[in-house]
């Protein structure tokens, strides 16, 4: 199959999968479902439906039974994880399965999670180190991580049961833990795929979070527009007030910027080049993080008091925006990372770096 | 949920690297004499000799047919040339309006004789155009304009005033919007027509207006029975509003809506390195700026792709203009945050001069081409709020 035909087929599969998932999410990911998940109940039924559709291995190559979608093709799908916020580690499992397939490691069917922090591997292949926050670790059968060793960076698959988990409270109230490994024998190990640079899995994880932030913002924008056209004060819907219109116009701008930046990062990941991938991740996480920061504030202003209540759906989205912007490197962390590189390269390199493709 | 905006990716292919290198070589030569103050003018820098040199290289009217002095090249090739010019802060003002706006308008709806007469001159960098829309009483509310075109034997007589007309004093021609039917109160945008006006016509007086930088960039123009022949009506009588609006997505989404103060950034990076003040703050600010530039460039290219495919992404253009001008306006402040910005303008110091010029110039970025509030109004309408 030519690469153009493959990419058309991929786009079609992505659309089909996206539609199926969106329908499932609209039906199943209700406020009640989110509340239950935040109280610690893992929705096994939802997870099973998702895996039955084949979504968990959407990014993994066809050779291992995945759909072989590129990150760019999966953009809409990943953003729908942000928009509907299904309380399962689907994004993490997709990323993990993609990585394992690239490294030639057989994936497990069960939910997986991804460590953004770098671990160490010793001469006997035993893995040690800590990750300060691993979302979904308490429900994941295994963890995919990058471990630095004498022989370079290795991709490792670790049984969660072999790790020490310390549960952490987070703004999204979903299961997460600090994870420590002390001389753990991995289930599998292989040289880290070349798309990963010195930041390891942090870069693709940041792209995943950026996509979720972009989707979350789009959902928040839709909720705001709907509310502004419904809620009446002073004899008219509040959306008729120019002050509200302009705030929502700004929210639309922030949303568009996050979407575009996340899409850019996806294409950089697809290039397979580690430098491009890291740079794309930085751009996307910075831009999406800044958009989420201002966007969540606008949304709460537009919704008034009702939007701050537990009963309302809004906070399920804004708390996730606040959580995701801090995970996998905040906008400030990535800006610093990127800024140091640009300063080291010097002013003359800035423009050529912007227009070069890798 | 159907989104009110779409940004499908549109990428510049590697084949255009050669063109980019050519433009850079040309600019590195041409830029030797430019001061920081000059570079700060970006596309408001007006230099006829420079525009002729650009025209000679075939970089004006690039996408137009050869029959009209154009070069039959792609929109992406033009984009490469234009973004390289802006990155260097080249004085493209004498051909900017003709290349971006007036030429494409004539190509689309001008008469055969208008195309033959004007397009080759624009492409050669020899005819400079200005835009006559705003009037003393009509800014954002452009449809309220009152300057009038009255039918006379063989053509029209123009009367009234235009204002804020960038570089009218130095330009050769204006495409102006005049009321050709009815009144401002009743007909509004329905009775307007566009005319090609020779700025040396009798009855036309151009008064430069000095702006806050101390220079005169824009002008007030008084029309006192200025005659234009029928041959210089652009497009159709009373269709001027729709004709002028059709170009707005081009005007609002180009790299000129986010790169006007770009040349500050490389200098600021070097200043931080020289001062030995690479720290968390300077790194963060530079990193954030890069994320914005890359994102805005993606958006601008996406709109180019949509325009090239025959769509009219008006929402996307308004949205990108507001984001882009906000970014351009932020850069001088960013420089203040990360360098020890002295309260003097040091002659010969590129960064200091550029910063001084831009500090005074950036407030206009969210006015020219439609104000921030007007952009947000357009976006809000697209969202279904108006
Ligand atoms: C550097 C520069 C170059 C220019 N070059 C040209 C040129 O070459 N040719 C040309 O024709 N014009 C030119 N203009 C004029 C420009 O198009 C106008 O400045 C612009 O359309 C705004 O009009 P105004 O200045 O009269 O402001 P006004 O329309 O009076 O607006 C003043 C303020 O009120 C706000 N406002 C107005 N209406 C609304 C509304 N409905 N809702 C909310 N807020 C509103 C505006 O956003 C603004 O903040 C130029 C302007 C500048 C600054």
CSV table of C-alpha atoms in Angstrom, one decimal, chain A residues 55-318:
chain,number,residue,atom,x,y,z
A,55,UNK,CA,-9.3,2.0,20.9
A,56,UNK,CA,-6.5,1.0,23.4
A,57,UNK,CA,-4.2,-0.1,20.6
A,58,UNK,CA,-5.2,2.6,18.1
A,59,UNK,CA,-1.6,4.0,18.0
A,60,UNK,CA,0.1,0.6,18.0
A,61,UNK,CA,1.4,-0.7,14.7
A,62,UNK,CA,-0.8,-3.0,12.6
A,63,UNK,CA,2.0,-5.6,12.9
A,64,UNK,CA,1.0,-6.1,16.6
A,65,UNK,CA,-2.7,-5.9,15.9
A,66,UNK,CA,-3.1,-2.2,16.5
A,67,UNK,CA,-4.8,0.3,14.2
A,68,UNK,CA,-1.5,1.9,13.3
A,69,UNK,CA,-2.9,5.4,13.5
A,70,UNK,CA,-0.4,8.3,13.5
A,71,UNK,CA,-0.6,10.8,16.3
A,72,UNK,CA,-1.9,13.3,13.8
A,73,UNK,CA,-4.6,11.0,12.7
A,74,UNK,CA,-5.5,10.2,16.3
A,75,UNK,CA,-5.7,13.9,17.2
A,76,UNK,CA,-9.5,14.1,17.2
A,77,UNK,CA,-9.7,10.9,19.2
A,78,UNK,CA,-7.2,12.2,21.8
A,79,UNK,CA,-9.0,15.5,22.1
A,80,UNK,CA,-12.3,13.7,22.7
A,81,UNK,CA,-10.6,12.1,25.8
A,82,UNK,CA,-10.1,15.7,27.0
A,83,UNK,CA,-13.6,16.8,26.0
A,84,UNK,CA,-15.5,13.9,27.6
A,85,UNK,CA,-13.0,12.9,30.2
A,86,UNK,CA,-13.8,9.2,30.4
A,87,UNK,CA,-12.4,8.1,33.8
A,88,UNK,CA,-10.2,5.4,32.5
A,89,UNK,CA,-6.5,5.4,31.4
A,90,UNK,CA,-7.2,5.2,27.7
A,91,UNK,CA,-4.8,7.9,26.6
A,92,UNK,CA,-2.0,6.4,28.8
A,93,UNK,CA,-2.7,2.9,27.4
A,94,UNK,CA,-2.7,4.1,23.8
A,95,UNK,CA,0.7,5.8,24.4
A,96,UNK,CA,2.1,2.8,26.2
A,97,UNK,CA,1.0,0.3,23.5
A,98,UNK,CA,2.5,2.6,20.8
A,99,UNK,CA,5.8,2.7,22.6
A,100,UNK,CA,5.9,-1.0,23.3
A,101,UNK,CA,5.1,-1.8,19.7
A,102,UNK,CA,7.9,0.5,18.5
A,103,UNK,CA,10.3,-1.2,20.9
A,104,UNK,CA,9.2,-4.7,19.9
A,105,UNK,CA,7.8,-5.5,23.3
A,106,UNK,CA,4.5,-7.4,23.5
A,107,UNK,CA,1.8,-5.4,25.2
A,108,UNK,CA,-0.6,-6.6,27.9
A,109,UNK,CA,-4.3,-6.3,27.3
A,110,UNK,CA,-4.9,-4.7,30.7
A,111,UNK,CA,-4.8,-1.0,31.4
A,112,UNK,CA,-1.3,0.4,31.3
A,113,UNK,CA,0.2,3.6,32.5
A,114,UNK,CA,3.2,5.7,31.5
A,115,UNK,CA,6.0,7.2,33.7
A,116,UNK,CA,7.2,10.6,32.6
A,117,UNK,CA,10.2,10.6,34.9
A,118,UNK,CA,13.4,8.8,34.0
A,119,UNK,CA,14.4,5.7,36.0
A,120,UNK,CA,17.8,3.9,36.3
A,121,UNK,CA,18.7,0.4,35.1
A,122,UNK,CA,21.7,-1.4,36.5
A,123,UNK,CA,24.1,-4.0,34.9
A,124,UNK,CA,21.8,-6.9,35.8
A,125,UNK,CA,18.8,-5.2,34.2
A,126,UNK,CA,17.2,-4.2,37.5
A,127,UNK,CA,15.2,-1.0,37.6
A,128,UNK,CA,15.3,1.6,40.3
A,129,UNK,CA,14.0,5.2,40.8
A,130,UNK,CA,10.9,7.2,41.5
A,131,UNK,CA,8.2,9.0,39.6
A,132,UNK,CA,6.5,11.6,41.7
A,133,UNK,CA,3.1,11.2,40.1
A,134,UNK,CA,1.8,8.4,38.0
A,135,UNK,CA,-1.8,8.8,37.1
A,136,UNK,CA,-3.8,5.6,37.1
A,137,UNK,CA,-1.0,3.6,38.6
A,138,UNK,CA,-3.3,2.0,41.2
A,139,UNK,CA,-5.4,0.5,38.5
A,140,UNK,CA,-2.7,-0.3,35.9
A,141,UNK,CA,-1.4,-3.8,35.5
A,142,UNK,CA,1.9,-2.5,34.3
A,143,UNK,CA,3.9,0.6,33.9
A,144,UNK,CA,5.9,1.6,30.8
A,145,UNK,CA,9.0,3.7,31.6
A,146,UNK,CA,12.4,4.8,30.3
A,147,UNK,CA,15.4,3.8,32.4
A,148,UNK,CA,18.8,5.1,31.9
A,149,UNK,CA,21.7,2.6,32.1
A,150,UNK,CA,25.3,2.2,31.0
A,151,UNK,CA,24.0,0.9,27.7
A,152,UNK,CA,21.8,3.9,27.0
A,153,UNK,CA,18.1,4.5,27.5
A,154,UNK,CA,16.0,1.4,27.8
A,155,UNK,CA,12.2,1.1,27.5
A,156,UNK,CA,11.0,-1.1,30.3
A,157,UNK,CA,7.7,-2.7,31.1
A,158,UNK,CA,7.2,-3.1,34.9
A,159,UNK,CA,4.6,-5.0,36.9
A,160,UNK,CA,2.8,-2.5,39.1
A,161,UNK,CA,2.7,-5.1,41.8
A,162,UNK,CA,6.6,-4.9,42.0
A,163,UNK,CA,6.5,-1.2,42.7
A,164,UNK,CA,5.8,0.7,45.9
A,165,UNK,CA,2.8,3.0,45.5
A,166,UNK,CA,2.0,5.9,47.7
A,167,UNK,CA,-1.4,7.3,46.8
A,168,UNK,CA,-1.5,11.0,45.9
A,169,UNK,CA,-4.4,13.4,46.0
A,170,UNK,CA,-4.8,15.4,42.9
A,171,UNK,CA,-7.2,18.1,41.6
A,172,UNK,CA,-8.9,15.7,39.3
A,173,UNK,CA,-9.5,13.3,42.2
A,174,UNK,CA,-8.6,10.3,40.0
A,175,UNK,CA,-6.4,7.5,41.2
A,176,UNK,CA,-2.7,8.5,41.1
A,177,UNK,CA,0.4,7.5,43.1
A,178,UNK,CA,4.0,8.3,43.7
A,179,UNK,CA,5.8,5.2,42.5
A,180,UNK,CA,9.1,3.9,43.7
A,181,UNK,CA,11.1,1.0,42.2
A,182,UNK,CA,14.0,-0.6,44.1
A,183,UNK,CA,15.8,-3.1,42.0
A,184,UNK,CA,12.8,-4.4,40.2
A,185,UNK,CA,13.2,-7.0,37.5
A,186,UNK,CA,11.2,-5.7,34.5
A,187,UNK,CA,8.8,-7.9,32.7
A,188,UNK,CA,10.5,-6.8,29.5
A,189,UNK,CA,13.3,-4.5,28.4
A,190,UNK,CA,14.5,-3.2,25.0
A,191,UNK,CA,16.5,-0.2,23.7
A,192,UNK,CA,14.3,3.0,23.9
A,193,UNK,CA,12.8,3.9,20.4
A,194,UNK,CA,14.8,6.7,18.7
A,195,UNK,CA,11.8,9.0,18.8
A,196,UNK,CA,12.5,9.5,22.5
A,197,UNK,CA,15.1,12.0,23.5
A,198,UNK,CA,16.7,12.9,26.8
A,199,UNK,CA,13.3,13.8,28.3
A,200,UNK,CA,12.2,10.2,27.7
A,201,UNK,CA,8.5,9.5,27.8
A,202,UNK,CA,7.8,13.0,29.2
A,203,UNK,CA,7.6,14.4,25.6
A,204,UNK,CA,4.9,12.1,24.3
A,205,UNK,CA,3.1,12.3,27.6
A,206,UNK,CA,3.1,16.1,27.3
A,207,UNK,CA,1.6,15.8,23.8
A,208,UNK,CA,-1.1,13.5,25.2
A,209,UNK,CA,-1.9,16.0,27.9
A,210,UNK,CA,-1.8,18.9,25.4
A,211,UNK,CA,-4.4,17.1,23.3
A,212,UNK,CA,-6.6,16.5,26.3
A,213,UNK,CA,-6.2,20.2,27.3
A,214,UNK,CA,-7.3,21.2,23.8
A,215,UNK,CA,-10.3,18.9,24.0
A,216,UNK,CA,-11.2,20.0,27.5
A,217,UNK,CA,-11.1,23.7,26.4
A,218,UNK,CA,-13.3,23.0,23.4
A,219,UNK,CA,-15.8,21.3,25.7
A,220,UNK,CA,-15.7,24.2,28.2
A,221,UNK,CA,-16.2,26.7,25.3
A,222,UNK,CA,-19.2,24.7,24.1
A,223,UNK,CA,-20.7,24.7,27.7
A,224,UNK,CA,-20.1,28.4,28.0
A,225,UNK,CA,-21.7,29.3,24.7
A,226,UNK,CA,-24.7,27.2,25.5
A,227,UNK,CA,-25.0,28.8,29.0
A,228,UNK,CA,-24.6,32.3,27.6
A,229,UNK,CA,-27.4,31.7,25.2
A,230,UNK,CA,-29.7,30.3,27.9
A,231,UNK,CA,-29.1,32.3,31.1
A,232,UNK,CA,-31.1,35.6,31.3
A,233,UNK,CA,-30.3,38.7,33.3
A,234,UNK,CA,-31.6,42.2,32.8
A,235,UNK,CA,-34.2,40.9,30.4
A,236,UNK,CA,-31.8,39.3,27.9
A,237,UNK,CA,-29.5,36.3,27.6
A,238,UNK,CA,-26.1,37.1,29.0
A,239,UNK,CA,-24.5,36.2,25.7
A,240,UNK,CA,-26.0,39.5,24.4
A,241,UNK,CA,-23.7,41.4,26.7
A,242,UNK,CA,-20.6,42.5,24.8
A,243,UNK,CA,-18.4,41.9,27.8
A,244,UNK,CA,-19.4,38.2,27.8
A,245,UNK,CA,-19.1,38.0,24.0
A,246,UNK,CA,-15.6,39.2,24.1
A,247,UNK,CA,-14.5,36.9,26.9
A,248,UNK,CA,-15.9,33.9,25.0
A,249,UNK,CA,-14.2,35.2,21.8
A,250,UNK,CA,-11.0,35.1,23.8
A,251,UNK,CA,-11.8,31.6,25.0
A,252,UNK,CA,-12.3,30.5,21.4
A,253,UNK,CA,-8.9,32.0,20.5
A,254,UNK,CA,-7.2,30.1,23.4
A,255,UNK,CA,-9.0,26.9,22.4
A,256,UNK,CA,-7.9,27.2,18.8
A,257,UNK,CA,-4.3,28.0,19.8
A,258,UNK,CA,-4.2,24.9,22.0
A,259,UNK,CA,-5.7,22.7,19.2
A,260,UNK,CA,-3.3,23.9,16.6
A,261,UNK,CA,-0.3,23.6,19.0
A,262,UNK,CA,-1.3,20.1,19.9
A,263,UNK,CA,-1.7,19.2,16.2
A,264,UNK,CA,1.7,20.5,15.5
A,265,UNK,CA,3.2,18.5,18.3
A,266,UNK,CA,1.5,15.3,17.0
A,267,UNK,CA,3.1,15.8,13.6
A,268,UNK,CA,6.5,16.3,15.2
A,269,UNK,CA,6.1,13.0,17.1
A,270,UNK,CA,5.1,11.3,13.8
A,271,UNK,CA,8.3,12.5,12.2
A,272,UNK,CA,10.2,10.1,14.4
A,273,UNK,CA,12.9,12.6,15.1
A,274,UNK,CA,13.6,13.0,18.9
A,275,UNK,CA,14.6,16.7,18.7
A,276,UNK,CA,11.5,17.6,16.7
A,277,UNK,CA,9.3,15.5,19.0
A,278,UNK,CA,10.6,17.2,22.2
A,279,UNK,CA,10.4,20.6,20.7
A,280,UNK,CA,6.8,20.0,19.5
A,281,UNK,CA,5.9,18.7,23.0
A,282,UNK,CA,7.3,21.8,24.5
A,283,UNK,CA,5.4,24.1,22.1
A,284,UNK,CA,2.1,22.2,22.7
A,285,UNK,CA,2.4,21.9,26.5
A,286,UNK,CA,3.3,25.6,26.9
A,287,UNK,CA,0.6,26.8,24.6
A,288,UNK,CA,-2.1,24.5,25.9
A,289,UNK,CA,-1.2,25.1,29.5
A,290,UNK,CA,-1.4,28.9,29.1
A,291,UNK,CA,-4.7,28.5,27.3
A,292,UNK,CA,-6.1,26.3,30.0
A,293,UNK,CA,-5.0,28.8,32.7
A,294,UNK,CA,-6.9,31.7,31.2
A,295,UNK,CA,-9.6,29.6,29.7
A,296,UNK,CA,-10.7,28.0,33.0
A,297,UNK,CA,-10.8,31.5,34.6
A,298,UNK,CA,-13.0,32.8,31.8
A,299,UNK,CA,-15.4,29.8,32.0
A,300,UNK,CA,-16.0,30.3,35.7
A,301,UNK,CA,-16.5,34.0,35.3
A,302,UNK,CA,-19.2,33.4,32.6
A,303,UNK,CA,-21.0,30.7,34.6
A,304,UNK,CA,-21.4,32.8,37.8
A,305,UNK,CA,-22.1,31.1,41.1
A,306,UNK,CA,-23.8,28.0,39.6
A,307,UNK,CA,-20.5,27.0,37.9
A,308,UNK,CA,-18.8,26.8,41.2
A,309,UNK,CA,-21.2,24.3,42.7
A,310,UNK,CA,-20.4,20.6,43.2
A,311,UNK,CA,-23.7,19.8,41.4
A,312,UNK,CA,-22.6,21.5,38.2
A,313,UNK,CA,-20.6,19.7,35.5
A,314,UNK,CA,-18.2,22.6,34.9
A,315,UNK,CA,-15.7,21.8,37.7
A,316,UNK,CA,-15.2,18.3,36.3
A,317,UNK,CA,-13.7,19.9,33.3
A,318,UNK,CA,-11.9,22.9,34.9
